[in-house]
Tab-separated table of C-alpha atoms in Angstrom:
chain	number	residue	atom	x	y	z
A	240	UNK	CA	92.191	-88.925	77.550
A	241	UNK	CA	90.625	-92.307	76.708
A	242	UNK	CA	87.823	-92.073	74.174
A	243	UNK	CA	84.947	-94.317	75.294
A	244	UNK	CA	84.434	-97.458	77.343
A	245	UNK	CA	81.804	-99.336	75.350
A	246	UNK	CA	83.793	-100.603	72.378
A	247	UNK	CA	82.685	-103.946	71.009
A	248	UNK	CA	86.100	-105.371	70.187
A	249	UNK	CA	88.994	-106.520	72.339
A	250	UNK	CA	92.624	-105.861	71.460
A	251	UNK	CA	94.765	-108.942	72.096
A	252	UNK	CA	98.271	-110.071	71.087
A	253	UNK	CA	96.602	-112.054	68.310
A	254	UNK	CA	94.813	-109.001	66.885
A	255	UNK	CA	96.182	-107.866	63.532
A	256	UNK	CA	95.866	-104.593	61.697
A	257	UNK	CA	93.685	-106.415	59.189
A	258	UNK	CA	91.276	-107.298	62.007
A	259	UNK	CA	90.970	-103.614	62.868
A	260	UNK	CA	90.682	-102.540	59.238
A	261	UNK	CA	87.793	-104.976	58.710
A	262	UNK	CA	85.726	-102.995	61.245
A	263	UNK	CA	85.990	-99.799	59.168
A	264	UNK	CA	83.232	-99.282	56.546
A	265	UNK	CA	84.379	-99.915	52.989
A	266	UNK	CA	83.243	-96.434	51.934
A	267	UNK	CA	86.064	-94.958	54.035
A	268	UNK	CA	88.564	-96.352	51.532
A	269	UNK	CA	86.785	-95.018	48.451
A	270	UNK	CA	88.698	-92.438	46.441
A	271	UNK	CA	86.346	-89.689	45.310
A	272	UNK	CA	87.952	-87.594	42.565
A	273	UNK	CA	85.530	-84.685	43.046
A	274	UNK	CA	86.263	-84.508	46.780
A	275	UNK	CA	89.998	-84.765	46.127
A	276	UNK	CA	90.060	-81.963	43.563
A	277	UNK	CA	87.735	-79.798	45.649
A	278	UNK	CA	90.265	-80.075	48.465
A	279	UNK	CA	92.930	-78.824	46.054
A	280	UNK	CA	90.685	-75.932	44.999
A	281	UNK	CA	89.963	-75.107	48.634
A	282	UNK	CA	93.668	-74.989	49.551
A	283	UNK	CA	94.562	-72.909	46.484
A	284	UNK	CA	91.792	-70.426	47.322
A	285	UNK	CA	92.837	-70.296	50.987
A	286	UNK	CA	96.487	-69.698	50.066
A	287	UNK	CA	95.487	-67.022	47.541
A	288	UNK	CA	93.449	-65.306	50.230
A	289	UNK	CA	96.437	-65.539	52.532
A	290	UNK	CA	98.825	-63.973	50.019
A	291	UNK	CA	96.276	-61.249	49.265
A	292	UNK	CA	96.013	-60.517	52.980
A	293	UNK	CA	99.805	-60.190	53.148
A	294	UNK	CA	99.698	-57.768	50.221
A	295	UNK	CA	97.000	-55.512	51.592
A	296	UNK	CA	97.357	-55.795	55.383
A	297	UNK	CA	98.863	-52.955	57.405
A	298	UNK	CA	102.016	-53.943	59.254
A	299	UNK	CA	100.217	-54.628	62.525
A	300	UNK	CA	97.957	-57.238	60.869
A	301	UNK	CA	100.757	-59.010	59.020
A	302	UNK	CA	101.244	-61.692	61.725
A	303	UNK	CA	97.630	-62.773	61.214
A	304	UNK	CA	98.151	-62.835	57.449
A	305	UNK	CA	101.283	-64.965	57.877
A	306	UNK	CA	99.416	-67.388	60.145
A	307	UNK	CA	96.552	-67.707	57.656
A	308	UNK	CA	98.902	-68.257	54.714
A	309	UNK	CA	101.191	-70.706	56.504
A	310	UNK	CA	98.246	-72.734	57.757
A	311	UNK	CA	96.745	-72.812	54.260
A	312	UNK	CA	100.092	-74.037	52.925
A	313	UNK	CA	99.952	-76.839	55.472
A	314	UNK	CA	96.847	-77.919	53.580
A	315	UNK	CA	99.070	-78.214	50.486
A	316	UNK	CA	101.238	-80.622	52.444
A	317	UNK	CA	98.219	-82.734	53.432
A	318	UNK	CA	97.185	-83.007	49.783
A	319	UNK	CA	100.725	-84.107	48.918
A	320	UNK	CA	100.571	-86.436	51.906
A	321	UNK	CA	97.561	-88.212	50.376
A	322	UNK	CA	99.437	-88.367	47.082
A	323	UNK	CA	102.416	-89.966	48.816
A	324	UNK	CA	100.162	-92.660	50.237
A	325	UNK	CA	98.479	-93.108	46.823
A	326	UNK	CA	95.125	-92.192	48.396
A	327	UNK	CA	94.573	-89.080	46.243
A	328	UNK	CA	94.162	-90.886	42.916
A	329	UNK	CA	94.152	-94.420	41.546
A	330	UNK	CA	96.757	-93.337	38.995
A	331	UNK	CA	100.335	-93.261	40.263
A	332	UNK	CA	101.382	-90.563	37.803
A	333	UNK	CA	98.595	-88.264	39.071
A	334	UNK	CA	99.704	-88.821	42.658
A	335	UNK	CA	103.312	-88.055	41.751
A	336	UNK	CA	102.427	-84.975	39.696
A	337	UNK	CA	100.053	-83.448	42.231
A	338	UNK	CA	102.345	-84.407	45.105
A	339	UNK	CA	105.331	-82.643	43.559
A	340	UNK	CA	103.305	-79.527	42.708
A	341	UNK	CA	101.754	-79.368	46.181
A	342	UNK	CA	105.167	-79.662	47.826
A	343	UNK	CA	106.943	-77.113	45.608
A	344	UNK	CA	105.814	-73.971	47.509
A	345	UNK	CA	107.052	-75.665	50.692
A	346	UNK	CA	110.463	-76.475	49.137
A	347	UNK	CA	109.801	-80.056	50.179
A	348	UNK	CA	111.165	-82.988	48.113
A	349	UNK	CA	108.233	-85.296	47.461
A	350	UNK	CA	109.843	-88.702	46.893
A	351	UNK	CA	112.394	-88.324	49.670
A	352	UNK	CA	109.647	-87.482	52.126
A	353	UNK	CA	107.405	-90.255	50.744
A	354	UNK	CA	109.951	-93.007	51.292
A	355	UNK	CA	110.902	-91.883	54.800
A	356	UNK	CA	107.260	-91.392	55.735
A	357	UNK	CA	106.344	-94.877	54.540
A	358	UNK	CA	109.104	-96.188	56.809
A	359	UNK	CA	107.579	-94.269	59.716
A	360	UNK	CA	104.247	-95.967	59.082
A	361	UNK	CA	105.790	-99.409	58.953
A	362	UNK	CA	107.635	-98.861	62.244
A	363	UNK	CA	105.562	-96.367	64.215
A	364	UNK	CA	106.947	-95.902	67.747
A	365	UNK	CA	109.529	-98.653	67.254
A	366	UNK	CA	112.928	-97.974	68.767
A	367	UNK	CA	115.768	-98.026	66.265
A	368	UNK	CA	113.424	-97.724	63.277
A	369	UNK	CA	110.909	-94.876	63.511
A	370	UNK	CA	112.190	-91.584	62.071
A	371	UNK	CA	109.500	-89.240	63.457
A	372	UNK	CA	110.292	-87.721	66.863
A	373	UNK	CA	112.457	-90.692	67.758
A	374	UNK	CA	113.501	-90.322	71.425
A	375	UNK	CA	117.166	-90.614	72.333
A	376	UNK	CA	118.191	-93.284	74.786
A	377	UNK	CA	120.458	-92.210	77.653
A	378	UNK	CA	123.424	-93.689	75.782
A	379	UNK	CA	122.582	-91.834	72.559
A	380	UNK	CA	122.112	-88.604	74.481
A	381	UNK	CA	125.496	-89.002	76.176
A	382	UNK	CA	127.259	-89.915	72.933
A	383	UNK	CA	125.865	-86.804	71.301
A	384	UNK	CA	127.132	-84.428	73.968
A	385	UNK	CA	127.765	-81.077	72.360
A	386	UNK	CA	125.904	-79.746	69.356
A	387	UNK	CA	123.707	-82.806	68.741
A	388	UNK	CA	122.487	-83.145	72.324
A	389	UNK	CA	121.998	-79.395	72.682
A	390	UNK	CA	119.852	-79.259	69.539
A	391	UNK	CA	117.954	-82.329	70.754
A	392	UNK	CA	117.257	-80.570	74.077
A	393	UNK	CA	115.959	-77.526	72.208
A	394	UNK	CA	113.455	-79.382	70.057
A	395	UNK	CA	112.319	-81.550	72.961
A	396	UNK	CA	111.483	-78.530	75.115
A	397	UNK	CA	110.369	-75.018	74.150
A	398	UNK	CA	111.689	-75.090	70.570
A	399	UNK	CA	109.710	-78.126	69.387
A	400	UNK	CA	108.387	-75.967	66.554
A	401	UNK	CA	111.704	-76.084	64.655
A	402	UNK	CA	111.768	-79.888	64.708
A	403	UNK	CA	110.133	-80.161	61.301
A	404	UNK	CA	112.743	-77.852	59.763
A	405	UNK	CA	115.572	-80.043	61.030
A	406	UNK	CA	113.791	-83.177	59.809
A	407	UNK	CA	113.300	-81.557	56.378
A	408	UNK	CA	116.936	-80.459	56.099
A	409	UNK	CA	118.552	-83.637	57.426
A	410	UNK	CA	116.618	-86.388	55.691
A	411	UNK	CA	115.343	-85.335	52.285
A	412	UNK	CA	118.304	-83.810	50.428
A	413	UNK	CA	120.821	-86.642	50.817
A	414	UNK	CA	120.249	-89.575	48.470
A	415	UNK	CA	122.825	-91.691	50.323
A	416	UNK	CA	120.320	-92.073	53.170
A	417	UNK	CA	118.083	-94.120	50.876
A	418	UNK	CA	118.366	-97.594	49.304
A	419	UNK	CA	119.894	-97.536	45.840
A	420	UNK	CA	116.558	-98.412	44.200
A	421	UNK	CA	115.050	-95.184	45.569
A	422	UNK	CA	117.911	-92.785	44.946
A	423	UNK	CA	116.976	-91.779	41.393
A	424	UNK	CA	113.536	-90.589	42.496
A	425	UNK	CA	114.935	-88.913	45.609
A	426	UNK	CA	117.432	-86.961	43.508
A	427	UNK	CA	114.742	-85.945	41.027
A	428	UNK	CA	112.547	-84.526	43.797
A	429	UNK	CA	115.196	-82.522	45.615
A	430	UNK	CA	116.710	-81.231	42.385
A	431	UNK	CA	113.239	-80.096	41.331
A	432	UNK	CA	112.630	-78.097	44.517
A	433	UNK	CA	116.139	-76.617	44.381
A	434	UNK	CA	115.555	-75.536	40.759
A	435	UNK	CA	112.177	-74.091	41.785
A	436	UNK	CA	113.787	-72.130	44.612
A	437	UNK	CA	116.617	-70.865	42.382
A	438	UNK	CA	114.032	-69.431	39.983
A	439	UNK	CA	111.280	-68.239	42.312
A	440	UNK	CA	113.360	-66.789	45.153
A	441	UNK	CA	115.378	-64.348	42.985
A	442	UNK	CA	112.218	-63.292	41.150
A	443	UNK	CA	110.418	-62.722	44.451
A	444	UNK	CA	113.335	-60.717	45.851
A	445	UNK	CA	113.669	-58.705	42.643
A	446	UNK	CA	109.968	-57.815	42.540
A	447	UNK	CA	109.237	-57.349	46.261
A	448	UNK	CA	112.640	-56.829	47.883
A	449	UNK	CA	114.167	-58.722	50.770
A	450	UNK	CA	111.324	-57.762	53.065
A	451	UNK	CA	108.879	-59.067	50.492
A	452	UNK	CA	110.777	-62.359	50.419
A	453	UNK	CA	110.538	-62.559	54.198
A	454	UNK	CA	106.858	-61.644	54.207
A	455	UNK	CA	105.679	-63.787	51.290
A	456	UNK	CA	107.866	-66.827	51.834
A	457	UNK	CA	109.872	-67.017	55.056
A	458	UNK	CA	107.148	-66.178	57.575
A	459	UNK	CA	104.395	-68.398	56.075
A	460	UNK	CA	106.997	-71.161	55.663
A	461	UNK	CA	107.869	-70.916	59.360
A	462	UNK	CA	104.174	-71.079	60.254
A	463	UNK	CA	103.840	-74.181	58.082
A	464	UNK	CA	106.733	-75.809	59.913
A	465	UNK	CA	105.236	-74.781	63.253
A	466	UNK	CA	102.111	-76.755	62.387
A	467	UNK	CA	104.086	-79.673	60.968
A	468	UNK	CA	106.219	-79.873	64.110
A	469	UNK	CA	103.170	-79.556	66.337
A	470	UNK	CA	101.017	-82.086	64.498
A	471	UNK	CA	103.772	-84.671	64.277
A	472	UNK	CA	105.045	-84.451	67.848
A	473	UNK	CA	101.509	-84.633	69.240
A	474	UNK	CA	100.622	-87.569	66.962
A	475	UNK	CA	102.945	-89.960	68.808
A	476	UNK	CA	104.518	-88.210	71.803
A	477	UNK	CA	102.735	-88.184	75.137
A	478	UNK	CA	104.082	-88.789	78.654
A	479	UNK	CA	102.183	-92.088	78.758
A	480	UNK	CA	102.692	-93.333	75.176
A	481	UNK	CA	105.519	-95.807	74.936
A	482	UNK	CA	108.059	-96.308	72.188
A	483	UNK	CA	108.795	-100.045	72.073
A	484	UNK	CA	111.869	-102.162	71.516
A	485	UNK	CA	111.625	-104.304	68.387
A	486	UNK	CA	110.924	-107.538	70.250
A	487	UNK	CA	108.025	-105.967	72.154
A	488	UNK	CA	106.490	-103.998	69.292
A	489	UNK	CA	103.133	-105.156	67.916
A	490	UNK	CA	101.746	-103.573	64.761
A	491	UNK	CA	98.053	-103.552	65.650
A	492	UNK	CA	98.528	-102.494	69.260
A	493	UNK	CA	101.110	-99.801	68.643
A	494	UNK	CA	99.447	-98.272	65.583
A	495	UNK	CA	96.100	-98.061	67.388
A	496	UNK	CA	97.230	-97.090	70.893
A	497	UNK	CA	100.425	-95.244	70.005
A	498	UNK	CA	98.706	-92.699	67.777
A	499	UNK	CA	96.971	-89.619	69.190
A	500	UNK	CA	93.747	-87.976	68.079
A	501	UNK	CA	93.991	-84.277	68.954
A	502	UNK	CA	91.287	-81.666	68.429
A	503	UNK	CA	92.482	-78.266	67.165
A	504	UNK	CA	90.570	-75.052	66.492
A	505	UNK	CA	88.068	-75.693	63.707
A	506	UNK	CA	89.688	-73.271	61.277
A	507	UNK	CA	92.995	-75.149	61.610
A	508	UNK	CA	91.334	-78.497	60.965
A	509	UNK	CA	89.540	-77.125	57.905
A	510	UNK	CA	92.650	-75.556	56.386
A	511	UNK	CA	94.726	-78.662	57.155
A	512	UNK	CA	92.171	-81.190	55.848
A	513	UNK	CA	91.704	-83.047	59.154
A	514	UNK	CA	95.312	-84.222	59.419
A	515	UNK	CA	94.734	-84.200	63.192
A	516	UNK	CA	92.296	-87.128	62.807
A	517	UNK	CA	95.280	-89.404	62.844
A	518	UNK	CA	94.378	-92.778	64.362
A	519	UNK	CA	92.571	-94.128	61.265
A	520	UNK	CA	95.472	-92.958	59.112
A	521	UNK	CA	97.824	-95.218	61.073
A	522	UNK	CA	95.424	-98.111	60.924
A	523	UNK	CA	95.368	-97.742	57.124
A	524	UNK	CA	97.143	-95.207	54.942
A	525	UNK	CA	94.641	-95.999	52.188
A	526	UNK	CA	91.982	-93.788	53.767
A	527	UNK	CA	91.809	-90.397	51.982
A	528	UNK	CA	91.865	-87.297	54.199
A	529	UNK	CA	88.212	-86.473	53.459
A	530	UNK	CA	87.143	-89.871	54.851
A	531	UNK	CA	89.173	-89.721	58.062
A	532	UNK	CA	86.328	-88.479	60.264
A	533	UNK	CA	84.002	-91.250	59.139
A	534	UNK	CA	86.715	-93.833	59.749
A	535	UNK	CA	87.472	-92.314	63.153
A	536	UNK	CA	83.814	-92.599	64.133
A	537	UNK	CA	83.873	-96.294	63.281
A	538	UNK	CA	87.100	-96.910	65.193
A	539	UNK	CA	85.699	-94.999	68.141
A	540	UNK	CA	82.648	-97.260	68.197
A	541	UNK	CA	84.628	-100.476	67.855
A	542	UNK	CA	87.964	-99.831	69.561
A	543	UNK	CA	87.326	-96.620	71.481
A	544	UNK	CA	88.648	-97.728	74.862
A	545	UNK	CA	92.109	-98.208	73.331
A	546	UNK	CA	92.249	-94.841	71.566
A	547	UNK	CA	94.076	-91.812	72.920
A	548	UNK	CA	92.252	-88.510	72.503
A	549	UNK	CA	93.235	-85.041	73.635
A	550	UNK	CA	92.801	-81.363	72.785
A	551	UNK	CA	95.433	-78.916	71.593
A	552	UNK	CA	96.483	-76.282	74.101
A	553	UNK	CA	99.660	-74.531	75.105
A	554	UNK	CA	99.430	-76.474	78.372
A	555	UNK	CA	99.545	-79.707	76.363
A	556	UNK	CA	102.674	-78.562	74.525
A	557	UNK	CA	104.251	-77.491	77.829
A	558	UNK	CA	103.512	-80.911	79.319
A	559	UNK	CA	105.145	-82.686	76.372
A	560	UNK	CA	108.094	-80.300	76.492
A	561	UNK	CA	108.532	-80.702	80.245
A	562	UNK	CA	108.315	-84.494	80.415
A	563	UNK	CA	108.969	-86.278	77.082
A	564	UNK	CA	112.750	-86.142	76.837
A	565	UNK	CA	114.753	-89.372	77.048
A	566	UNK	CA	113.461	-92.879	76.300
A	567	UNK	CA	112.744	-95.050	79.324
A	568	UNK	CA	111.601	-98.651	78.895
A	569	UNK	CA	109.543	-98.619	82.104
A	570	UNK	CA	107.896	-95.226	82.397
A	571	UNK	CA	108.053	-94.060	78.749
A	572	UNK	CA	110.302	-91.050	79.320
A	573	UNK	CA	112.908	-89.612	81.654
A	574	UNK	CA	113.359	-85.864	81.862
A	575	UNK	CA	116.646	-84.155	81.096
A	576	UNK	CA	116.813	-83.179	84.772
A	577	UNK	CA	116.576	-86.830	85.832
A	578	UNK	CA	119.311	-87.877	83.400
A	579	UNK	CA	121.571	-84.980	84.415
A	580	UNK	CA	121.052	-85.747	88.107
A	581	UNK	CA	121.931	-89.427	87.649
A	582	UNK	CA	125.110	-88.425	85.824
A	583	UNK	CA	126.186	-86.235	88.734
A	584	UNK	CA	125.465	-88.909	91.327
C-alpha cells in the first residue's frame, strides 16, 4: 500500500503542513478559469448524456443509464466542492453562485456542507472533532444501543453506501448545529434546495409520472450517494489508519498519512474530476481539482514513503466493512464481534 521508498524528505514531529506545501510546485495552486469552466461544461454534457440515456434506454439498460447519470452528478458535487474551498474562482460570489447551482440537482445545501467540511479538514481523523466517518468508541457504541447503534452497524458493514445520505440528512438542514455567525447562510442554502425540490419534484412527477421521478431523480441520486459514501469512507478509513486523540494528533502527520489515495476505474475518475486524488487536497484545500494529479506527483516524489495508496475493489470495501468498526487506541479498530464478545465475558 505504501507509495515509494525514495522520498527526499523526512516527516518528523517538527514538520508542519507549510513545510509539506512548500514542496508542491506553485503552479498547482493556480486557478485557471478556462479549466474550471471546461470542467463545468464537461459535467453538464455528461449529465445531459446520462438523462438522454435514461429517456431512450430500454428497461434492461436503465441501470447502466442510472449509473452514468449518478456518476456524472457526482462531478457536479466536485465542482461545488472546489467552490466551497474557494479554489474554483478568486471571486467569492462566483464560488457561492456556482456552488449553489452545482449542488441544487443533488438537493444538497451548499453553505451547511461547506462549514462542516471545512471543520473536517481542520480536524481530519481527530477523535471528538472530525465529522466524516467518525468511529464510535466502545462507550459511545454502548450508549447508543438501539436504533443509533444498529444504524451505525449497518453503515460500518455492508450498507456503507447509505452513509452519505445519513450525513446529508443529519447535518445540513439544522441551523442549530452551527455557530450563530453561520446560521443565516446555512438557512439560506437549505431553504433554497427545499424550494427547488418543491418546484422541480412536482413538475417532474406531473410530466413523467412517479416512475419517471424514480428514474430521473431517485436512482441517479442514490448512485451519487453511493459514490460519495465510497469516496469518503475510503479517503480516511483503513484497518491500519488511526484516528487520534486530540493530544496525540499532529496536523502534518495526520493529513499526509491519514488520507488515502485510491485508484478507481478511469471513467469514474474522469466523471468525478479526480476527487480520488485526495492526499494533496488534505495537504492544501487551495489546489483546484484539475491540478490534483500534478500535486500528487510532487508529493509522491518528496513524501512518497508516508503516503497510503490503494485500488478500489469490492474486496477493499469488504475488508473495510469487516474490520473498521469501533475505535481502538492501540490497533486502530475493534470489530463488532470483538466488542460483543467482551460484553458477554
